Amino acid sequence: MKTKKNSTIHDISKKLNLSIATVSRALNNSSKVKPRTKAKILAAASELNYQQNHVALALKSGQSKIVGVVVPFLNHNFFSSVIGSIENTLSKENYHVAIYQTHESYETEVKHIKALLNAQVDGIFLSASKETKDYGHINEVLERNKPLIFFDRKLNVPGTSSVVIDDFKAAYEATTHLIKQGAKKIAHFAGDFQLEIYQNRFNGFIEALKDNHLDFDKRFFYRTDQNVEGGIKGMKSIWQYKDKPDAIFSSNDFAVGGAIQVIREYGLSIPKDLLIAGFSNEPFTQFMETPISTVDQAPLKMGETAAEIFLKKIRKEENLTKENSIILNPTFFPRASSLKNRS
Amino acid sequence: MKTKKNSTIHDISKKLNLSIATVSRALNNSSKVKPRTKAKILAAASELNYQQNHVALALKSGQSKIVGVVVPFLNHNFFSSVIGSIENTLSKENYHVAIYQTHESYETEVKHIKALLNAQVDGIFLSASKETKDYGHINEVLERNKPLIFFDRKLNVPGTSSVVIDDFKAAYEATTHLIKQGAKKIAHFAGDFQLEIYQNRFNGFIEALKDNHLDFDKRFFYRTDQNVEGGIKGMKSIWQYKDKPDAIFSSNDFAVGGAIQVIREYGLSIPKDLLIAGFSNEPFTQFMETPISTVDQAPLKMGETAAEIFLKKIRKEENLTKENSIILNPTFFPRASSLKNRS
């Protein structure tokens, strides 16, 4: 198989018998090169297939038409929906969306951000890993004059923008719903409070209890990762006492998936023995024979809004470091898993 | 905010009072530059922050330490599992994995592949879109001397490698299981036959029917996309006749999710009225009150094997275009949705 090599400025220099400095200046669109010479160089560059190298062009023009999206994981429909929406909005402007996942590792997040900067991306969308406490890599993005837009999981770094939902309100609404359905002893599957979203979901939960003069039994609190295993352990933990909870408000849907496996194993039934509400509106919550009540986090609107902030900045319609803090409205979907008093 | 700019060869040339040609040659590790001069240039490059630019280095060394993974969509756990496994294997070798999704569009696939080549990635892992018929973009990868490894959805292009499962065998096994459980009139939710995997799943299904002297009623055939909506339409389609099927073998799990919604609406029960088996072992198949029988496609092994082929090629332990065609063994998981005769 024959190898097709991209040409370099050396090839252009050789072909035109011009110095490398002149060729380089022309490709950098320097005013030091005469227009006629510049035209000749650009023609040769085109002929020699030099123009096809976006990265080389990006190194010169500062625009690669690639944006990076960095998320904790891809196997959650919420994240893939946001990404799909960013892609949808930006593909109309001919941007490519390169996706990286951190698996919740701060170190991986830093590496990916640096790799994206080195790949000359035009901007970065980030949903932070739960380990991230240091903001050096975020500031590096801003120092390189690239927009950084957080979505869902934001860090409070000056100069960045963010699109999130009102997690407090969503949790307050879901909890109030459970109480209205008769729940008095509600368990909570919490996320890592290092992340604002999980702290806010917990706060909304507690506030709803207070407003309804209900106590929170700390034995019914379980901190879990967003996965099935966490829900299995969580259900076993909250069910070990003589006194049982009558509902669960979970800060994520996957833990609900796990809890349901234990509920089945224990011979319990939903919503008769236990009301359940989750968070994220993962598609499987609808598949279940007893569909699960959950909070929709407006992923399509979130992706679209984040992409529009990027476009405004890249088009210089607003300053790179002008901070947009968009809070979208979540929607609570009551379904069979928490409807004790069906009309 | 102060802007940190990457330095260029111009800055190095200026600082050392050396020609751009010499600096460029030194950075290209040319033997034409004296070792002492080269050392001086590399030191200046390092000092001026030039070395931090991977892409510039990649343009010179031919190694970016980035690989690209292109998949039809990310919201299927199968694809995110394969990607996770590729990441896991390659991160040990300090590779970054940039992920792109095509949404089944050939045009998007071509654009992404070109963007990845332009970003100087070291190799590409591809699960082809169902629209892809033309192989120009695949050949371009090979012409640029980069390994291309297909997974799950392969195209038969000389010089590429692939890691797939034995879809025929998996479908044959799932269908035989349904027959052993008493099914005589099995419906099939098929994928797009443009993709070999769906053709093979159909062929395995038909072969199992034949070997058991069962006819296939073409009215019970429904071609669907891999999503819930497809399953809803499919179930309504196969249930419209007086004569009803007694089982469904679906070539994907998401259509099963959709079919179950209709089954519930119709007041039918699984496995009493209808046996069901899906394909892909999506996590939700386990969450269900009636867990769904399905085929596990060995995503972790698939990702690891594909990554190892890449490493062998990049380390030149084998020729770039030496073709590896790995066929992994799928595993059929019988669960409650198809176990009529529970022991």
XYZ file of C-alpha atoms in Angstrom:
686
model
C 0.000 0.000 0.000
C 1.326 3.416 -0.934
C 1.712 5.961 1.819
C 0.186 9.383 1.328
C 2.211 11.835 3.373
C 1.062 15.308 4.241
C 3.431 17.871 2.839
C 5.310 20.209 5.150
C 6.442 23.798 4.778
C 9.769 22.311 3.662
C 8.116 20.834 0.577
C 6.503 24.165 -0.283
C 9.759 26.021 0.300
C 11.596 23.591 -1.977
C 9.000 23.715 -4.739
C 8.896 27.519 -4.895
C 12.534 28.077 -4.040
C 11.500 30.419 -1.251
C 12.855 30.470 2.295
C 11.071 28.472 4.953
C 10.641 31.679 6.941
C 8.726 33.273 4.051
C 6.526 30.211 3.565
C 5.824 30.044 7.268
C 4.994 33.752 7.419
C 2.669 33.465 4.433
C 0.828 30.532 5.984
C 0.557 32.593 9.171
C -0.993 35.313 7.034
C 1.769 37.748 7.981
C 1.665 41.217 6.430
C 5.412 40.976 5.858
C 4.830 38.779 2.801
C 3.750 40.428 -0.454
C 0.206 39.480 -1.528
C 1.468 37.979 -4.831
C 3.996 35.792 -3.038
C 1.375 34.816 -0.474
C -1.016 33.742 -3.228
C 1.710 31.651 -4.861
C 2.505 29.973 -1.538
C -1.134 29.250 -0.759
C -1.607 27.760 -4.226
C 1.398 25.497 -3.739
C 0.205 24.555 -0.260
C -3.124 23.578 -1.708
C -1.560 21.642 -4.547
C 0.755 19.777 -2.175
C -2.162 18.747 0.026
C -0.949 21.001 2.824
C -4.328 22.613 3.338
C -5.942 19.337 4.315
C -4.221 19.341 7.647
C -6.691 20.982 10.011
C -4.320 20.766 12.924
C -1.556 22.571 11.108
C -4.130 25.166 10.140
C -5.392 25.289 13.697
C -1.883 25.909 14.935
C -1.842 28.921 12.679
C -5.414 30.211 12.604
C -6.255 29.305 16.167
C -9.456 27.520 15.055
C -9.630 23.744 14.796
C -13.425 23.426 14.564
C -13.168 20.744 17.234
C -14.653 21.108 20.695
C -14.055 18.742 23.575
C -16.708 17.339 25.892
C -15.467 15.742 29.110
C -17.899 13.724 31.231
C -17.597 11.353 34.215
C -19.070 8.452 32.241
C -20.915 7.671 29.054
C -23.099 4.797 30.180
C -25.684 7.152 31.635
C -28.314 8.242 29.194
C -28.335 11.696 30.768
C -24.758 12.421 29.672
C -25.143 10.920 26.218
C -28.313 12.989 25.719
C -26.549 16.231 26.655
C -23.677 15.319 24.328
C -26.124 14.512 21.511
C -27.686 17.918 21.946
C -24.316 19.720 21.937
C -23.431 17.811 18.746
C -26.744 18.660 17.183
C -26.353 22.381 17.844
C -22.678 22.614 16.873
C -22.719 20.346 13.812
C -24.779 23.030 12.068
C -21.686 25.229 12.481
C -19.400 22.420 11.260
C -17.871 21.642 14.631
C -16.692 18.180 15.584
C -17.325 17.012 19.106
C -14.552 14.910 20.667
C -15.780 13.113 23.773
C -13.644 11.992 26.703
C -14.682 10.231 29.884
C -12.951 10.563 33.253
C -14.514 7.674 35.202
C -14.669 10.192 38.096
C -10.863 10.472 38.245
C -9.384 13.948 38.786
C -6.077 12.838 37.305
C -7.760 11.569 34.141
C -9.764 14.795 33.897
C -6.564 16.880 34.001
C -4.882 14.653 31.397
C -7.865 14.870 29.054
C -8.142 18.649 29.377
C -4.442 19.014 28.603
C -4.744 16.644 25.627
C -7.685 18.676 24.331
C -5.763 21.931 24.682
C -2.817 20.356 22.902
C -5.154 19.215 20.150
C -6.049 22.905 19.728
C -9.753 22.498 20.424
C -11.810 25.677 20.225
C -13.584 25.183 23.541
C -14.317 22.692 26.297
C -17.568 21.480 27.857
C -17.012 19.852 31.217
C -19.086 17.926 33.712
C -16.572 17.642 36.551
C -15.442 14.427 38.158
C -16.369 14.022 41.804
C -12.690 13.963 42.768
C -11.915 17.377 41.294
C -10.960 19.947 43.944
C -8.048 21.742 42.288
C -8.798 24.158 39.453
C -5.401 24.539 37.778
C -6.465 22.714 34.616
C -9.598 24.875 34.339
C -7.586 28.061 34.611
C -5.216 26.749 31.956
C -8.134 26.548 29.520
C -9.002 30.197 30.203
C -5.357 31.262 29.956
C -5.284 29.710 26.499
C -8.236 31.913 25.606
C -10.693 29.040 25.167
C -14.247 29.110 26.509
C -14.990 26.610 29.270
C -18.618 25.741 29.904
C -19.678 23.464 32.734
C -22.853 21.437 32.541
C -24.652 19.555 35.316
C -21.583 19.296 37.552
C -20.019 22.727 37.832
C -17.057 24.116 39.721
C -17.048 27.696 40.873
C -14.154 29.025 38.825
C -14.181 32.724 37.817
C -14.399 33.207 34.063
C -16.311 30.009 33.340
C -19.976 29.566 32.440
C -22.364 26.846 33.534
C -25.687 25.252 32.678
C -27.266 23.247 35.469
C -30.735 22.394 36.716
C -32.227 23.498 40.000
C -31.367 20.329 41.899
C -32.659 21.700 45.205
C -36.066 22.412 43.734
C -36.283 19.032 41.985
C -35.438 17.155 45.190
C -37.861 19.299 47.174
C -40.615 18.526 44.683
C -39.941 14.771 44.557
C -39.841 14.540 48.360
C -43.021 16.599 48.801
C -44.715 14.232 46.338
C -43.665 11.178 48.406
C -45.002 12.860 51.555
C -48.312 13.652 49.865
C -48.568 9.980 48.913
C -48.365 9.104 52.599
C -44.639 8.615 53.250
C -43.495 9.522 56.769
C -40.124 7.768 57.044
C -38.234 8.504 53.856
C -34.802 7.024 53.211
C -32.264 8.867 51.061
C -29.629 7.452 48.719
C -27.191 10.366 48.538
C -24.348 11.070 46.114
C -20.936 12.449 46.956
C -21.341 15.864 48.661
C -18.069 16.931 47.093
C -20.364 17.567 44.120
C -22.725 20.499 44.559
C -25.556 18.688 42.755
C -25.761 15.949 45.384
C -25.476 18.414 48.254
C -28.330 20.401 46.692
C -30.469 17.297 46.204
C -29.944 16.382 49.857
C -30.731 19.935 50.983
C -33.962 19.994 48.971
C -34.931 16.649 50.473
C -34.283 17.854 54.049
C -36.109 21.155 53.462
C -39.214 19.310 52.241
C -39.150 17.101 55.341
C -38.863 20.188 57.583
C -41.669 22.022 55.817
C -43.852 18.986 56.485
C -42.726 18.594 60.120
C -41.100 15.236 59.484
C -37.848 14.081 61.078
C -35.017 12.499 59.164
C -33.834 9.208 60.593
C -30.088 9.148 59.953
C -30.092 5.342 59.789
C -32.044 5.724 56.542
C -29.262 7.724 54.935
C -26.979 5.861 52.541
C -24.208 7.389 50.451
C -23.741 5.564 47.176
C -22.110 5.733 43.782
C -24.421 6.074 40.820
C -24.656 2.406 40.054
C -26.642 -0.752 40.641
C -24.226 -2.184 43.237
C -24.658 0.954 45.339
C -28.431 0.536 45.314
C -28.176 -3.115 46.342
C -25.989 -2.218 49.321
C -28.131 0.831 50.121
C -31.380 -1.140 50.225
C -29.827 -3.797 52.467
C -28.465 -1.082 54.758
C -31.717 0.846 55.232
C -33.758 -2.359 55.659
C -31.643 -3.888 58.454
C -33.511 -2.242 61.354
C -36.757 -3.319 63.002
C -38.156 0.086 62.154
C -38.503 0.261 58.341
C -38.636 3.256 55.989
C -41.798 3.641 53.917
C -40.178 5.396 50.938
C -36.852 6.024 49.218
C -35.778 9.228 47.521
C -32.673 8.312 45.540
C -30.368 10.979 44.104
C -29.867 8.731 41.052
C -31.828 6.177 39.018
C -29.195 3.440 38.846
C -29.246 2.926 42.618
C -33.019 2.481 42.290
C -32.353 -0.291 39.760
C -30.190 -2.029 42.364
C -32.624 -1.445 45.232
C -35.427 -3.031 43.202
C -33.423 -6.249 42.841
C -33.215 -6.491 46.660
C -36.872 -5.501 47.052
C -37.799 -8.407 44.767
C -35.484 -10.756 46.674
C -37.120 -9.697 49.986
C -40.576 -10.382 48.544
C -41.626 -6.744 48.946
C -43.762 -4.861 46.483
C -43.686 -1.338 45.052
C -45.558 0.927 45.772
C -47.432 -1.123 48.403
C -44.522 -1.657 50.801
C -42.265 1.135 49.687
C -42.683 4.259 47.567
C -39.744 5.051 45.311
C -38.524 8.118 43.435
C -35.243 8.416 41.567
C -33.374 11.103 39.683
C -32.322 11.533 36.012
C -35.123 9.998 33.998
C -32.955 7.193 32.630
C -34.945 5.367 29.923
C -35.196 2.110 31.887
C -37.336 3.884 34.515
C -40.107 3.772 31.913
C -39.559 0.139 30.871
C -40.258 -1.314 34.286
C -43.525 -3.145 34.913
C -43.854 -0.610 37.741
C -42.450 2.509 36.083
C -40.242 4.582 38.389
C -40.976 8.182 39.366
C -37.988 10.341 38.572
C -36.680 13.827 37.802
C -36.021 14.850 34.228
C -32.880 16.985 34.050
C -33.649 18.611 30.695
C -30.556 17.165 28.957
C -31.508 18.414 25.475
C -32.060 21.975 26.674
C -28.881 21.730 28.734
C -26.729 20.698 25.760
C -28.292 23.274 23.467
C -27.852 26.101 25.995
C -24.225 25.168 26.686
C -23.496 25.043 22.937
C -25.090 28.442 22.408
C -22.929 30.002 25.114
C -19.879 28.575 23.356
C -20.991 29.984 19.987
C -21.589 33.444 21.468
C -18.079 33.463 22.865
C -16.354 32.054 19.795
C -18.148 34.599 17.611
C -16.990 37.271 20.059
C -20.588 38.346 20.675
C -19.618 38.273 24.314
C -16.389 38.311 26.265
C -14.640 34.976 26.738
C -14.716 35.253 30.512
C -18.186 36.740 30.847
C -19.860 34.334 33.225
C -23.224 32.834 32.278
C -24.845 30.856 35.079
C -27.931 29.256 33.607
C -30.246 27.288 35.875
C -32.802 25.214 33.979
C -36.077 23.975 35.332
C -36.237 20.240 36.098
C -39.480 18.267 35.749
C -40.617 15.650 38.234
C -42.423 12.717 36.614
C -44.647 10.892 39.114
C -45.097 7.284 38.012
C -46.476 4.038 39.475
C -43.523 3.452 41.844
C -44.665 6.309 44.101
C -48.405 6.537 43.443
C -49.998 4.848 46.427
C -53.292 6.639 46.100
C -54.003 6.176 42.432
C -57.152 7.972 41.428
C -6.697 37.607 32.364
C -3.231 37.109 30.867
C -2.955 34.940 27.802
C -0.338 32.206 27.771
C 0.645 31.644 24.154
C 2.485 28.613 22.921
C 5.764 29.600 21.406
C 6.523 28.844 17.782
C 9.691 27.909 15.965
C 9.963 31.624 15.185
C 10.407 32.416 18.889
C 13.113 29.776 19.221
C 14.843 30.986 16.083
C 14.804 34.566 17.395
C 16.044 33.664 20.850
C 19.004 31.625 19.603
C 19.665 33.697 16.516
C 19.490 30.573 14.373
C 17.620 30.145 11.095
C 14.090 28.803 11.152
C 15.205 26.005 8.870
C 17.789 24.878 11.442
C 15.310 25.042 14.309
C 12.749 23.129 12.292
C 15.297 20.473 11.316
C 16.434 20.077 14.909
C 12.867 19.627 16.111
C 12.411 17.082 13.351
C 15.469 15.303 14.753
C 17.308 15.720 11.465
C 20.875 14.427 11.274
C 21.809 17.579 9.384
C 21.910 19.544 12.657
C 24.950 19.140 14.934
C 24.168 17.419 18.248
C 25.321 20.458 20.261
C 23.080 22.805 18.294
C 20.223 20.356 18.548
C 20.597 20.213 22.328
C 20.600 24.023 22.531
C 17.441 24.198 20.402
C 15.639 21.541 22.421
C 16.562 23.344 25.653
C 15.199 26.628 24.281
C 12.073 24.846 23.035
C 11.509 23.440 26.483
C 12.142 26.792 28.155
C 9.760 28.554 25.781
C 7.009 26.039 26.519
C 7.259 24.657 22.998
C 7.436 21.061 24.110
C 4.023 21.178 25.671
C 2.350 21.150 22.334
C 1.598 17.499 21.635
C 0.097 18.238 18.292
C 3.151 20.107 17.079
C 5.192 17.171 18.328
C 2.819 14.751 16.672
C 3.227 16.585 13.399
C 6.932 15.943 13.747
C 7.232 12.580 15.489
C 4.169 11.005 13.992
C 2.863 9.959 17.442
C 0.150 11.915 19.200
C -0.692 9.321 21.868
C -4.326 9.869 20.972
C -6.534 7.191 19.433
C -10.014 7.756 18.082
C -13.039 5.575 18.716
C -16.015 6.080 16.413
C -19.341 4.477 17.318
C -22.935 4.779 16.066
C -24.175 5.980 19.477
C -23.120 6.240 23.072
C -26.427 5.681 24.828
C -26.082 1.931 24.550
C -24.249 0.328 27.410
C -22.637 -2.129 25.004
C -20.702 0.613 23.202
C -19.723 2.482 26.364
C -18.484 -0.803 27.858
C -16.297 -1.560 24.840
C -14.941 2.002 24.959
C -14.262 1.705 28.701
C -12.281 -1.441 28.041
C -10.267 0.157 25.214
C -9.509 3.087 27.558
C -8.540 0.756 30.345
C -6.088 -1.165 28.179
C -4.586 1.862 26.438
C -4.374 4.234 29.424
C -1.665 1.966 30.817
C 0.336 2.981 27.729
C -0.568 6.658 28.224
C -2.962 6.874 25.309
C -5.932 9.222 25.300
C -9.141 7.960 23.794
C -11.163 10.532 21.846
C -14.706 9.328 21.239
C -16.956 10.352 18.374
C -20.499 9.272 17.587
C -22.007 9.061 14.105
C -25.716 8.644 14.916
C -25.668 6.065 12.074
C -24.795 8.725 9.491
C -22.237 7.800 6.826
C -21.507 11.457 6.175
C -20.791 12.102 9.868
C -18.606 8.992 10.007
C -16.488 10.264 7.107
C -16.182 13.723 8.677
C -15.133 12.292 12.031
C -12.549 9.967 10.485
C -11.067 12.871 8.544
C -11.038 15.062 11.665
C -9.270 12.292 13.576
C -6.665 11.886 10.837
C -6.145 15.628 10.819
C -5.743 15.543 14.580
C -2.876 13.102 13.965
C -4.353 10.255 15.996
C -2.240 7.115 16.156
C -5.048 4.731 15.258
C -8.788 4.401 14.833
C -11.320 1.971 16.298
C -14.548 1.929 14.345
C -17.977 0.402 14.739
C -19.468 1.310 11.381
C -22.670 3.224 10.851
C -25.463 1.317 9.152
C -25.371 3.748 6.236
C -21.742 3.109 5.374
C -21.282 1.434 1.990
C -18.331 3.328 0.549
C -14.871 2.602 1.969
C -12.857 5.631 0.806
C -12.444 7.017 4.311
C -11.274 3.634 5.617
C -8.658 3.371 2.910
C -7.500 6.890 3.717
C -6.700 5.752 7.263
C -4.560 2.921 5.905
C -2.886 5.203 3.360
C -1.869 7.437 6.240
C -0.233 4.390 7.818
C -2.591 4.243 10.809
C -4.088 0.999 12.102
C -7.844 0.660 11.721
C -9.608 -1.871 13.909
C -13.327 -2.587 13.571
C -15.351 -3.828 16.496
C -18.868 -5.284 16.507
C -19.850 -3.737 13.186
C -17.143 -4.465 10.666
C -16.698 -3.721 7.011
C -14.722 -6.054 4.807
C -11.875 -3.765 3.833
C -8.462 -5.325 3.066
C -5.780 -4.281 5.535
C -8.108 -3.743 8.480
C -8.620 -5.922 11.548
C -11.805 -6.700 13.402
C -13.135 -8.032 16.686
C -16.711 -9.269 16.609
C -18.821 -11.914 18.281
C -20.355 -14.911 16.586
C -23.771 -13.328 16.030
C -25.090 -16.314 14.099
C -24.292 -18.684 16.932
C -25.768 -16.372 19.570
C -29.027 -16.003 17.645
C -29.159 -19.744 16.987
C -28.715 -20.445 20.687
C -31.316 -17.879 21.837
C -33.868 -19.186 19.303
C -33.217 -22.828 20.204
C -33.786 -21.905 23.855
C -37.168 -20.312 23.015
C -38.160 -23.447 21.064
C -37.150 -25.706 23.952
C -39.359 -23.578 26.208
C -42.298 -24.412 23.961
C -42.335 -21.588 21.399
C -43.665 -22.584 17.965
C -44.481 -19.236 16.377
C -41.527 -16.959 17.020
C -41.562 -13.330 15.875
C -38.321 -11.555 14.988
C -37.375 -7.901 15.461
C -34.590 -7.520 12.915
C -31.990 -4.808 12.474
C -30.793 -3.301 9.218
C -29.398 -6.069 6.986
C -26.964 -3.550 5.568
C -25.057 -4.448 8.737
C -23.606 -7.957 8.771
C -24.399 -8.424 12.479
C -28.144 -8.157 11.914
C -28.029 -10.372 8.846
C -26.124 -12.966 10.899
C -28.583 -12.743 13.783
C -31.457 -13.308 11.367
C -29.661 -16.216 9.707
C -28.997 -17.868 13.069
C -32.653 -17.435 13.984
C -33.861 -18.981 10.709
C -31.382 -21.865 10.954
C -32.606 -22.747 14.451
C -36.207 -22.760 13.186
C -35.244 -25.035 10.296
C -33.316 -27.441 12.499
C -36.460 -27.732 14.632
C -38.805 -28.111 11.650
C -40.596 -24.856 12.381
C -41.828 -22.435 9.744
C -41.241 -18.727 9.853
C -44.391 -16.656 9.466
C -43.282 -13.546 7.564
C -46.037 -11.492 9.178
C -44.093 -11.877 12.407
C -41.020 -10.210 10.957
C -40.447 -6.563 11.885
C -37.439 -4.464 10.931
C -36.665 -1.871 13.554
C -34.077 0.605 14.751
C -32.407 -0.142 18.057
C -34.730 1.906 20.164
C -37.868 1.850 22.271
C -40.088 3.411 19.599
C -39.144 0.591 17.208
C -40.186 -2.000 19.755
C -43.527 -0.293 20.356
C -44.306 -0.296 16.624
C -42.947 -3.817 16.229
C -45.123 -5.274 18.972
C -48.228 -3.578 17.555
C -47.356 -4.882 14.090
C -46.878 -8.541 15.045
C -49.940 -8.536 17.302
C -52.413 -7.255 14.692
C -53.404 -10.669 13.266
C -55.881 -13.173 14.628
C -53.061 -15.684 14.741
C -50.601 -14.560 17.453
C -46.909 -15.331 17.907
C -45.934 -17.095 21.133
C -42.420 -15.636 21.422
C -40.192 -12.784 20.234
C -36.527 -13.001 19.421
C -35.345 -9.398 19.165
C -31.981 -8.504 17.628
C -31.635 -5.740 20.259
C -32.668 -5.080 23.861
C -34.100 -1.590 23.407
C -36.863 -2.824 21.123
C -37.744 -5.316 23.870
C -38.085 -2.356 26.263
C -40.585 -0.824 23.854
C -42.456 -4.084 23.215
C -42.933 -4.578 26.962
C -44.724 -1.238 27.224
C -47.253 -2.431 24.639
C -47.493 -5.869 26.265
C -48.428 -4.143 29.539
C -50.934 -1.909 27.742
C -52.538 -4.992 26.129
C -52.836 -6.668 29.550
C -50.560 -9.525 28.484
C -48.028 -11.179 30.730
C -44.449 -12.411 30.227
C -43.587 -15.295 30.035
C -47.155 -16.653 30.261
C -48.511 -15.134 27.030
C -45.249 -14.470 25.257
C -41.644 -15.607 25.698
C -39.043 -12.918 25.061
C -35.326 -12.880 24.334
C -33.275 -9.825 23.420
C -29.683 -9.091 22.423
C -26.855 -7.099 24.066
C -27.295 -7.612 27.791
C -28.101 -3.959 28.455
C -28.153 -3.435 32.241
C -31.890 -2.663 32.352
C -32.635 -6.232 31.243
C -31.638 -7.243 34.785
C -33.606 -4.506 36.582
C -36.975 -5.626 35.307
C -39.389 -7.368 37.658
C -39.350 -10.044 34.964
C -35.676 -9.979 33.947
C -35.141 -10.318 30.209
C -33.196 -13.154 28.570
C -30.480 -11.730 26.372
C -27.109 -12.291 24.685
C -23.974 -10.926 26.277
C -21.636 -9.616 23.572
C -18.443 -9.743 25.649
C -17.824 -5.977 25.442
C -14.877 -5.973 27.859
C -13.072 -8.741 26.005
C -13.930 -7.021 22.721
C -12.406 -3.685 23.788
C -9.330 -5.309 25.268
C -8.713 -7.466 22.192
C -9.124 -4.523 19.821
C -6.723 -2.419 21.924
C -4.142 -5.212 21.936
C -4.258 -5.474 18.149
C -3.625 -1.724 17.977
C -0.656 -1.979 20.364
C 0.892 -4.844 18.394
C 0.712 -2.754 15.238
C 1.929 0.501 16.783
C 4.882 -1.345 18.370
C 5.569 -2.847 14.943
C 5.281 -6.364 16.356
C 3.130 -7.026 13.340
C 2.549 -5.375 10.010
C 0.107 -2.495 9.898
C -2.072 -4.180 7.307
C -1.839 -7.724 8.678
C -5.483 -8.651 9.069
C -6.690 -10.013 12.412
C -10.250 -11.302 12.345
C -11.143 -12.208 15.894
C -14.514 -13.797 16.603
C -15.388 -13.872 20.302
C -17.837 -16.215 21.944
C -21.150 -14.661 23.002
C -23.052 -15.938 26.063
C -26.810 -16.383 26.136
C -28.343 -15.564 29.527
C -31.736 -17.268 29.971
C -33.844 -15.248 32.427
C -37.454 -15.156 33.603
C -38.810 -13.553 30.392
C -38.316 -16.802 28.475
C -38.464 -19.481 31.154
C -41.928 -20.957 30.831
C -41.016 -24.244 32.404
C -39.170 -23.117 35.495
C -37.761 -26.035 37.406
